[in-house]
mmCIF file of C-alpha atoms and ligand atoms in Angstrom:
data_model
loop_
_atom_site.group_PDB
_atom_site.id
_atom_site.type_symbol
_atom_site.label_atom_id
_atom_site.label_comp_id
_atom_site.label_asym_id
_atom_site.label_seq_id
_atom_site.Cartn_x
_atom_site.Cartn_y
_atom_site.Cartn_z
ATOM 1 C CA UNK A 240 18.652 46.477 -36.334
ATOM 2 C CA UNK A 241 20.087 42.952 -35.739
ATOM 3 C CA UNK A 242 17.197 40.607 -34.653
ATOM 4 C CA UNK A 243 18.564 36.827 -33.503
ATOM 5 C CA UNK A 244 16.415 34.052 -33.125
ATOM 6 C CA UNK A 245 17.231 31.474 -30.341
ATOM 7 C CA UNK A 246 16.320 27.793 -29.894
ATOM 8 C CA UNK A 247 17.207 26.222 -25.892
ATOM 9 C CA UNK A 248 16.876 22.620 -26.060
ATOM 10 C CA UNK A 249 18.711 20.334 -23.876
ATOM 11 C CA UNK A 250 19.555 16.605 -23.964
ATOM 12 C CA UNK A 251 18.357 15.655 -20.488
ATOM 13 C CA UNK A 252 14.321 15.914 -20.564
ATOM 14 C CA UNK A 253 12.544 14.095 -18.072
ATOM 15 C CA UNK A 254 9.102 14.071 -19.015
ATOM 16 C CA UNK A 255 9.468 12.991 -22.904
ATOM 17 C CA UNK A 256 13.209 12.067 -23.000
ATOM 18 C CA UNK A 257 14.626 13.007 -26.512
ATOM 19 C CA UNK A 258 11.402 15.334 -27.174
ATOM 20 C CA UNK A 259 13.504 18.179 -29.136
ATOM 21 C CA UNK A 260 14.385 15.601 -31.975
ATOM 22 C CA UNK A 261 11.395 13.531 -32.011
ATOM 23 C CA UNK A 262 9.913 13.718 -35.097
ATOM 24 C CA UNK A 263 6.862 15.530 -35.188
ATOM 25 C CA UNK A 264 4.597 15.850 -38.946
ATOM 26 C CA UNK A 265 8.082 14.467 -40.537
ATOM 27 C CA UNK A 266 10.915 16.779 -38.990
ATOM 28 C CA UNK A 267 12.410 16.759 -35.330
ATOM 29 C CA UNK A 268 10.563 19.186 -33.284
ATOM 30 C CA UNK A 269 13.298 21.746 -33.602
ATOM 31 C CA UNK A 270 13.348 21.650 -36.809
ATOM 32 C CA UNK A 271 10.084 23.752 -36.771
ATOM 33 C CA UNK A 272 11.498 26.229 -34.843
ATOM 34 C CA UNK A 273 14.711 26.921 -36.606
ATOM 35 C CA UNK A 274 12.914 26.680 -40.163
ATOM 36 C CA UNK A 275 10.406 28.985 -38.862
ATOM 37 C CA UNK A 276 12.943 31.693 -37.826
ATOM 38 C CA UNK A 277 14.600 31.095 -41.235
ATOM 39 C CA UNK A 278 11.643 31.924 -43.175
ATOM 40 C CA UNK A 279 11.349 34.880 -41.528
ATOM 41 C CA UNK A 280 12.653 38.235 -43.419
ATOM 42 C CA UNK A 281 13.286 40.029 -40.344
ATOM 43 C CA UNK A 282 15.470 37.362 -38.262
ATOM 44 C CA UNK A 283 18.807 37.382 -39.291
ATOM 45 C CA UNK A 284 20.276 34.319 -37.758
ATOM 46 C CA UNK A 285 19.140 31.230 -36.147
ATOM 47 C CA UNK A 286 21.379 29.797 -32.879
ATOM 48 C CA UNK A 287 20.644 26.511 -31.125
ATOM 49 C CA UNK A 288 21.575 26.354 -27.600
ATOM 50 C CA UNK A 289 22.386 22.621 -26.156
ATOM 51 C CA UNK A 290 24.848 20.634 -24.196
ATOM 52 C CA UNK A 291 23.685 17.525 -26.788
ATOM 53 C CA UNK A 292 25.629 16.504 -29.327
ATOM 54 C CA UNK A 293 22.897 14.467 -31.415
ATOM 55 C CA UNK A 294 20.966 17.986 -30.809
ATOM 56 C CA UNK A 295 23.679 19.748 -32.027
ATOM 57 C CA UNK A 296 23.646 17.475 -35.624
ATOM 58 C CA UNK A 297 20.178 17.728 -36.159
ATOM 59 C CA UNK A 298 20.368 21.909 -35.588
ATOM 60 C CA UNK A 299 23.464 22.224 -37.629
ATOM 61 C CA UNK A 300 21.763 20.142 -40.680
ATOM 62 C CA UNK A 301 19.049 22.315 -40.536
ATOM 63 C CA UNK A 302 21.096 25.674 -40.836
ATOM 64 C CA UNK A 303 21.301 26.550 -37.236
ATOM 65 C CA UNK A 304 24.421 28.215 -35.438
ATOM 66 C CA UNK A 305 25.070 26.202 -32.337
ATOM 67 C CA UNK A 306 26.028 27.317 -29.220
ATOM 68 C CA UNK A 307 27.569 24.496 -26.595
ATOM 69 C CA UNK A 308 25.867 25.155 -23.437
ATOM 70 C CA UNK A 309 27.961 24.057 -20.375
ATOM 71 C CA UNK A 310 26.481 21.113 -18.355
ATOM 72 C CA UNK A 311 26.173 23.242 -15.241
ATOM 73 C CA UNK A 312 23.394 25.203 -16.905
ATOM 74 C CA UNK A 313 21.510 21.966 -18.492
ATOM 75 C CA UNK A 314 20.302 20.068 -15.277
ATOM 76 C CA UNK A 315 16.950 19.680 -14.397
ATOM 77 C CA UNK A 316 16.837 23.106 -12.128
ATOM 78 C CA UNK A 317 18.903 25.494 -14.316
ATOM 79 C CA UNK A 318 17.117 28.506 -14.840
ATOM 80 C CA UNK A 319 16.631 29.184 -18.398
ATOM 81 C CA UNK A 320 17.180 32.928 -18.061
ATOM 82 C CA UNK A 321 20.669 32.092 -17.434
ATOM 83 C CA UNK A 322 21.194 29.872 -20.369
ATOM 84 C CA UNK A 323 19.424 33.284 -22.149
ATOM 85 C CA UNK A 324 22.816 35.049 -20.530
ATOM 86 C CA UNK A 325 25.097 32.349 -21.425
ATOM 87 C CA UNK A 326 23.797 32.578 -25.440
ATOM 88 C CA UNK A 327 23.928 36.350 -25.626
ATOM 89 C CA UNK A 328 27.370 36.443 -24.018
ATOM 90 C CA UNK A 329 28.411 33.721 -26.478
ATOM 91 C CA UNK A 330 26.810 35.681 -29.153
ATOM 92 C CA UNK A 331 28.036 39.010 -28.691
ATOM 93 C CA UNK A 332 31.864 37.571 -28.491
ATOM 94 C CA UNK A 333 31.624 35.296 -31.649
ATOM 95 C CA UNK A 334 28.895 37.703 -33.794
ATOM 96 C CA UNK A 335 29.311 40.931 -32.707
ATOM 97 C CA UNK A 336 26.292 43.214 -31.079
ATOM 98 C CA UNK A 337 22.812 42.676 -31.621
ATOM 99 C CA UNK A 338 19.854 44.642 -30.853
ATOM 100 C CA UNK A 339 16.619 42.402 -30.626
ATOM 101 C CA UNK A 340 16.768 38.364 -29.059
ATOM 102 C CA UNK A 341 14.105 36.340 -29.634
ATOM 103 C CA UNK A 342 13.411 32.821 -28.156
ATOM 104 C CA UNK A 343 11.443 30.153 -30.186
ATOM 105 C CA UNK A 344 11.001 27.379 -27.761
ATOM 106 C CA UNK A 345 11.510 24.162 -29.674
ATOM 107 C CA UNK A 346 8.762 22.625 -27.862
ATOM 108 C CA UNK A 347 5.709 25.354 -29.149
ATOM 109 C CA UNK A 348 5.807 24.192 -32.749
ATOM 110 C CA UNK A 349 2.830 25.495 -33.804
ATOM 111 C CA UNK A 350 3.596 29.117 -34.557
ATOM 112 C CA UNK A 351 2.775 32.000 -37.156
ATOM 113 C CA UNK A 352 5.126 33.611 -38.364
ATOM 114 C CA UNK A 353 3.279 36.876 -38.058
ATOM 115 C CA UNK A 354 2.926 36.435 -34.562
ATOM 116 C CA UNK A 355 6.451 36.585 -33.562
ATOM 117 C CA UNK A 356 7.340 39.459 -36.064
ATOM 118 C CA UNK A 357 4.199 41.151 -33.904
ATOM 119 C CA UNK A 358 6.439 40.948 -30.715
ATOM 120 C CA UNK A 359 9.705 42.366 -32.632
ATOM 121 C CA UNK A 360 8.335 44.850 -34.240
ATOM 122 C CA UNK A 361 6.860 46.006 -30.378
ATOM 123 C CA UNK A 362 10.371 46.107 -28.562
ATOM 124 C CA UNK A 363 12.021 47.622 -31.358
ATOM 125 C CA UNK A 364 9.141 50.301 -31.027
ATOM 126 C CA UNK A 365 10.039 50.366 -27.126
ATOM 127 C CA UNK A 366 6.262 48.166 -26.415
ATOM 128 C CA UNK A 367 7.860 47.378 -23.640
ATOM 129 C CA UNK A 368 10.736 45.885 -22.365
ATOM 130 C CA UNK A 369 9.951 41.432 -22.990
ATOM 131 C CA UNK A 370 6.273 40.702 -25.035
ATOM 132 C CA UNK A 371 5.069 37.146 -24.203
ATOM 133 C CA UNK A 372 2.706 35.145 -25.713
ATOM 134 C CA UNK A 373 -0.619 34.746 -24.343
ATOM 135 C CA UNK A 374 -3.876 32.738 -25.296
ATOM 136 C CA UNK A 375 -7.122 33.092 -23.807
ATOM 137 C CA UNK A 376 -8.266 30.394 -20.850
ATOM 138 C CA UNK A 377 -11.152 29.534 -19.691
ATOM 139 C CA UNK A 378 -9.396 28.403 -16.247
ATOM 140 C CA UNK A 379 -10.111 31.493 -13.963
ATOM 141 C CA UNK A 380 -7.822 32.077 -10.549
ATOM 142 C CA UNK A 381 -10.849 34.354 -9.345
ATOM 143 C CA UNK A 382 -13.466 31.180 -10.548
ATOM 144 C CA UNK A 383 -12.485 27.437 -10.802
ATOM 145 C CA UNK A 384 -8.649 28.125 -9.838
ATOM 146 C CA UNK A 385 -7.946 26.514 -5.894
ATOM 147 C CA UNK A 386 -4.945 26.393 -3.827
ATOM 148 C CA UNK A 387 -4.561 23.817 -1.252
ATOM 149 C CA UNK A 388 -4.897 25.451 2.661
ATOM 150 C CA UNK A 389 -2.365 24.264 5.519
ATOM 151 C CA UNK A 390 -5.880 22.621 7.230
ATOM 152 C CA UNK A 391 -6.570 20.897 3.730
ATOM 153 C CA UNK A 392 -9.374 22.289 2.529
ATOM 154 C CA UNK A 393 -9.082 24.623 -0.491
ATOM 155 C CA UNK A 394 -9.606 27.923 -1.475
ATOM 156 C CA UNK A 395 -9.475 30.240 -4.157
ATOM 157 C CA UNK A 396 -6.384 31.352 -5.759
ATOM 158 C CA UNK A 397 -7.519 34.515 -5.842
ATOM 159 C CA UNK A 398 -9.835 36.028 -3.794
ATOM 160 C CA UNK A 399 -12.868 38.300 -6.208
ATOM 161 C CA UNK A 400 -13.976 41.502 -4.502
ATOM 162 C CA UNK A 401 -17.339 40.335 -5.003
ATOM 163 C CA UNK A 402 -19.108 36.729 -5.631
ATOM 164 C CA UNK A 403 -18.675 35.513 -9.154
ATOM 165 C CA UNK A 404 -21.446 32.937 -9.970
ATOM 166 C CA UNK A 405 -20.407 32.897 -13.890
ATOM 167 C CA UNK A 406 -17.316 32.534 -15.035
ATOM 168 C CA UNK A 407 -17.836 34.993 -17.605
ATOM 169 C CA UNK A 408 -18.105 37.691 -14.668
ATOM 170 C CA UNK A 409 -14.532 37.136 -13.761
ATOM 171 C CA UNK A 410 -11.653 38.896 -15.452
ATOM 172 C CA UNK A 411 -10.473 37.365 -18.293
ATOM 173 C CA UNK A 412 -7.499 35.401 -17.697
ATOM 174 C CA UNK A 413 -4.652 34.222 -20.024
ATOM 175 C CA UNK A 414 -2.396 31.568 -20.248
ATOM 176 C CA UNK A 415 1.155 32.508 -20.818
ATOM 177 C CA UNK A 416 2.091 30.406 -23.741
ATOM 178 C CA UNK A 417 5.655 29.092 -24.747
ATOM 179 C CA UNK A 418 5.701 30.253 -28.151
ATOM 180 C CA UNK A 419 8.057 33.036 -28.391
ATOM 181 C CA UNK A 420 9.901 35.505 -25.974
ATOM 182 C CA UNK A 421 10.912 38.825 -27.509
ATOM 183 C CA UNK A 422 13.395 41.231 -25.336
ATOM 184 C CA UNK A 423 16.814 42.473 -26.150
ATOM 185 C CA UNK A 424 20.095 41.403 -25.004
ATOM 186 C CA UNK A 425 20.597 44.620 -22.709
ATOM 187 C CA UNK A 426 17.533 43.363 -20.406
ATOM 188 C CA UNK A 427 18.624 39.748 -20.159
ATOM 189 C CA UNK A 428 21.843 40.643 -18.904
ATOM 190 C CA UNK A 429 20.754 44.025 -16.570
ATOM 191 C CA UNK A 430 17.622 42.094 -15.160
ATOM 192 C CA UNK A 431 17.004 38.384 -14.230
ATOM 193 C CA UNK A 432 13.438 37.228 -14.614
ATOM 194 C CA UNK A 433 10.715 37.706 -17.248
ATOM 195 C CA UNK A 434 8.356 39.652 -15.052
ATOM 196 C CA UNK A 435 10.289 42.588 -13.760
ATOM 197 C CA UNK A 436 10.379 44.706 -16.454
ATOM 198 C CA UNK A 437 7.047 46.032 -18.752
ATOM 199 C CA UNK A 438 5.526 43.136 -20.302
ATOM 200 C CA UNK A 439 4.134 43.434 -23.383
ATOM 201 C CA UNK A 440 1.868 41.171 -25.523
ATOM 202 C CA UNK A 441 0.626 39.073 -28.677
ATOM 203 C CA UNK A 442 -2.332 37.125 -28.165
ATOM 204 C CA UNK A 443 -2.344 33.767 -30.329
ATOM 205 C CA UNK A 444 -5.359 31.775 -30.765
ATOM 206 C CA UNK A 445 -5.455 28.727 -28.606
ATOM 207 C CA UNK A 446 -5.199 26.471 -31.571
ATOM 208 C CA UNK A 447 -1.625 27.448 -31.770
ATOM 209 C CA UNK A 448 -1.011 27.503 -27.786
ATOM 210 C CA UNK A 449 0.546 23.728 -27.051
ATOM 211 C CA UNK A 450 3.745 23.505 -25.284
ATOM 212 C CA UNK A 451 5.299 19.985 -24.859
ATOM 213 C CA UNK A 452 5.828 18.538 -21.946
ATOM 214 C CA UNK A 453 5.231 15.062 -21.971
ATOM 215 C CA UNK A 454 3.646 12.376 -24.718
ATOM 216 C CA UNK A 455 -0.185 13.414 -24.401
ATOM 217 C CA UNK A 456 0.847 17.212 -25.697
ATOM 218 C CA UNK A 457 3.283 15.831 -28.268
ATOM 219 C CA UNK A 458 -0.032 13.598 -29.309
ATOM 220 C CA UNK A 459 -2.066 16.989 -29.154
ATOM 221 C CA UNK A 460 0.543 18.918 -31.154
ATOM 222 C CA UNK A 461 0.267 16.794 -33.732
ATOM 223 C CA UNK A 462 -3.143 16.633 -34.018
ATOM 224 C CA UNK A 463 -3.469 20.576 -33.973
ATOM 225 C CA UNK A 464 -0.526 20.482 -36.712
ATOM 226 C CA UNK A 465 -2.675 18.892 -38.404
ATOM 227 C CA UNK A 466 -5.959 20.809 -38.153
ATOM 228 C CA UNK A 467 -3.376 24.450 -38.534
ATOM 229 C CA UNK A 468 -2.436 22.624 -41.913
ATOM 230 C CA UNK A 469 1.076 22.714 -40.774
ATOM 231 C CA UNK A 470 1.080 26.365 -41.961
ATOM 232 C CA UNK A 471 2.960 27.940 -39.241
ATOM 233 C CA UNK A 472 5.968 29.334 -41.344
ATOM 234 C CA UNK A 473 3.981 30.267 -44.618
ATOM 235 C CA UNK A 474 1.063 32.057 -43.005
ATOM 236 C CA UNK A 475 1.761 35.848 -42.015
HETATM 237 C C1 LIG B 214 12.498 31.888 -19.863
HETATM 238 C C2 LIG B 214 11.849 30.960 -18.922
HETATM 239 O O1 LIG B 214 11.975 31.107 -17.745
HETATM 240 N N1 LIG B 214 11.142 29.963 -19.460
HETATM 241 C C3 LIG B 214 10.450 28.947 -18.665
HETATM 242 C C4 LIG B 214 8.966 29.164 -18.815
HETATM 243 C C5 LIG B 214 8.509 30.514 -18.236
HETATM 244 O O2 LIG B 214 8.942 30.644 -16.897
HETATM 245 C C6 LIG B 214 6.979 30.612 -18.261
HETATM 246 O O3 LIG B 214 6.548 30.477 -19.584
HETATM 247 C C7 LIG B 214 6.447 31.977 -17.821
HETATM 248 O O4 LIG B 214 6.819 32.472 -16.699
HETATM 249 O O5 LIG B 214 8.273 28.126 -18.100
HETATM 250 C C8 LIG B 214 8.541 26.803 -18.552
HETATM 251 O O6 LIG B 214 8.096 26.686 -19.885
HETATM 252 C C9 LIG B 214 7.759 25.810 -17.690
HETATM 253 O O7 LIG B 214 7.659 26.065 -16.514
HETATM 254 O O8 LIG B 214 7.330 24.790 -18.213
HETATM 255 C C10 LIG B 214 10.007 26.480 -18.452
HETATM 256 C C11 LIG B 214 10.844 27.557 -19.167
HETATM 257 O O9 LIG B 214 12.217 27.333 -18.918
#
């Protein structure tokens, strides 16, 4: 089976601008990505999807197969799912077939390498048909979770059966984390959002659950690089 790792990282971000080449513990946040996908034994190849050319340097140097990503699907409201459709398009034209796609946001760089061979290893075995990360939260939609009412006042998110004085009492509820996305080319192109197939899967300790958006989690992510030991690739 032909596993491909992807990296999505365009020019054009608003909230950190440049944020997929800024250094981060000595390499450009990409870099952590592709080297992680390298290292692993069951990823064959390594693509980097981007409508930046300084992006597209930094992935080539470090061994990544770019793909150029048309500016209509790199603006601030493209959907990624269709830059997914655009890579395995490009992908199956210039490299043939492959059976298992994996996406390794560049902007989760904190990631074992175990972790995402746990999500390939369940949609090869059929575990259904896209595993997500998840980490455990201690914000609860049935607890301390509010929407905002037309009349102003708030409310629940989620409305419990029954009161919930503790949070504890309340179902456990999970962040979705950016770290990896594990499906296979056939769903990307037959269906068009994460959630409508069977989601599967592998729960990653918080310490490894930042996602970059803006300076204060690219401070954060280098803290917790720091306290992981920058052993993301090595550690199984
Ligand atoms: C494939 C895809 O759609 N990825 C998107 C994810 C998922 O939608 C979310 O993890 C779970 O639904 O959300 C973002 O990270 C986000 O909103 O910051 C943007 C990213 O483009």
């Amino acid at each position: 089976m032909k596993t491909f790792a992807f990296v999505f990282a365009r020019g054009g971000s608003k909230g950190l601008p440049g944020k997929n080449i800024k250094p981060l513990a000595g390499k450009p946040l990409l870099a952590h990505a592709i080297e992680m996908a390298k290292a692993s034994s069951v990823i064959d190849r390594v693509f980097v999807s981007t409508d930046d050319a300084g992006i597209a340097e930094v992935a080539q140097y470090h061994g990544a197969i770019v793909i150029e990503r048309p500016d209509a699907l790199a603006t601030d409201t493209s959907p990624e799912w269709l830059c997914w459709r655009h890579a395995v398009n490009w992908v199956n034209e210039h490299y043939g077939a492959f059976d298992i796609f994996v996406s390794l946001p560049a902007t989760s760089p904190i990631r074992r390498i175990g972790d995402v061979e746990a999500s390939i290893e369940k949609i090869k075995s059929k575990d259904g048909d896209i595993c997500i990360s998840i980490a455990k939260t201690h914000r609860n939609p049935f607890f301390n979770v509010v929407k905002l009412r037309e009349d102003g006042l708030v409310e629940l998110m989620n409305t419990p059966d029954a009161i919930i004085t503790r949070r504890q009492d309340a179902p456990q509820a999970f962040d979705i984390v950016t770290s990896f996305y594990t499906t296979t080319p056939d769903y990307i192109l037959t269906q068009s959002g994460l959630f409508e197939g069977r989601v599967s899967h592998v729960e990653i300790p918080k310490s490894h659950a930042v996602d970059i958006d803006d300076i204060y989690d690219f401070k954060l992510a280098e803290i917790m690089m720091r306290e992981t030991g920058c052993e993301c690739a090595a550690k199984k």
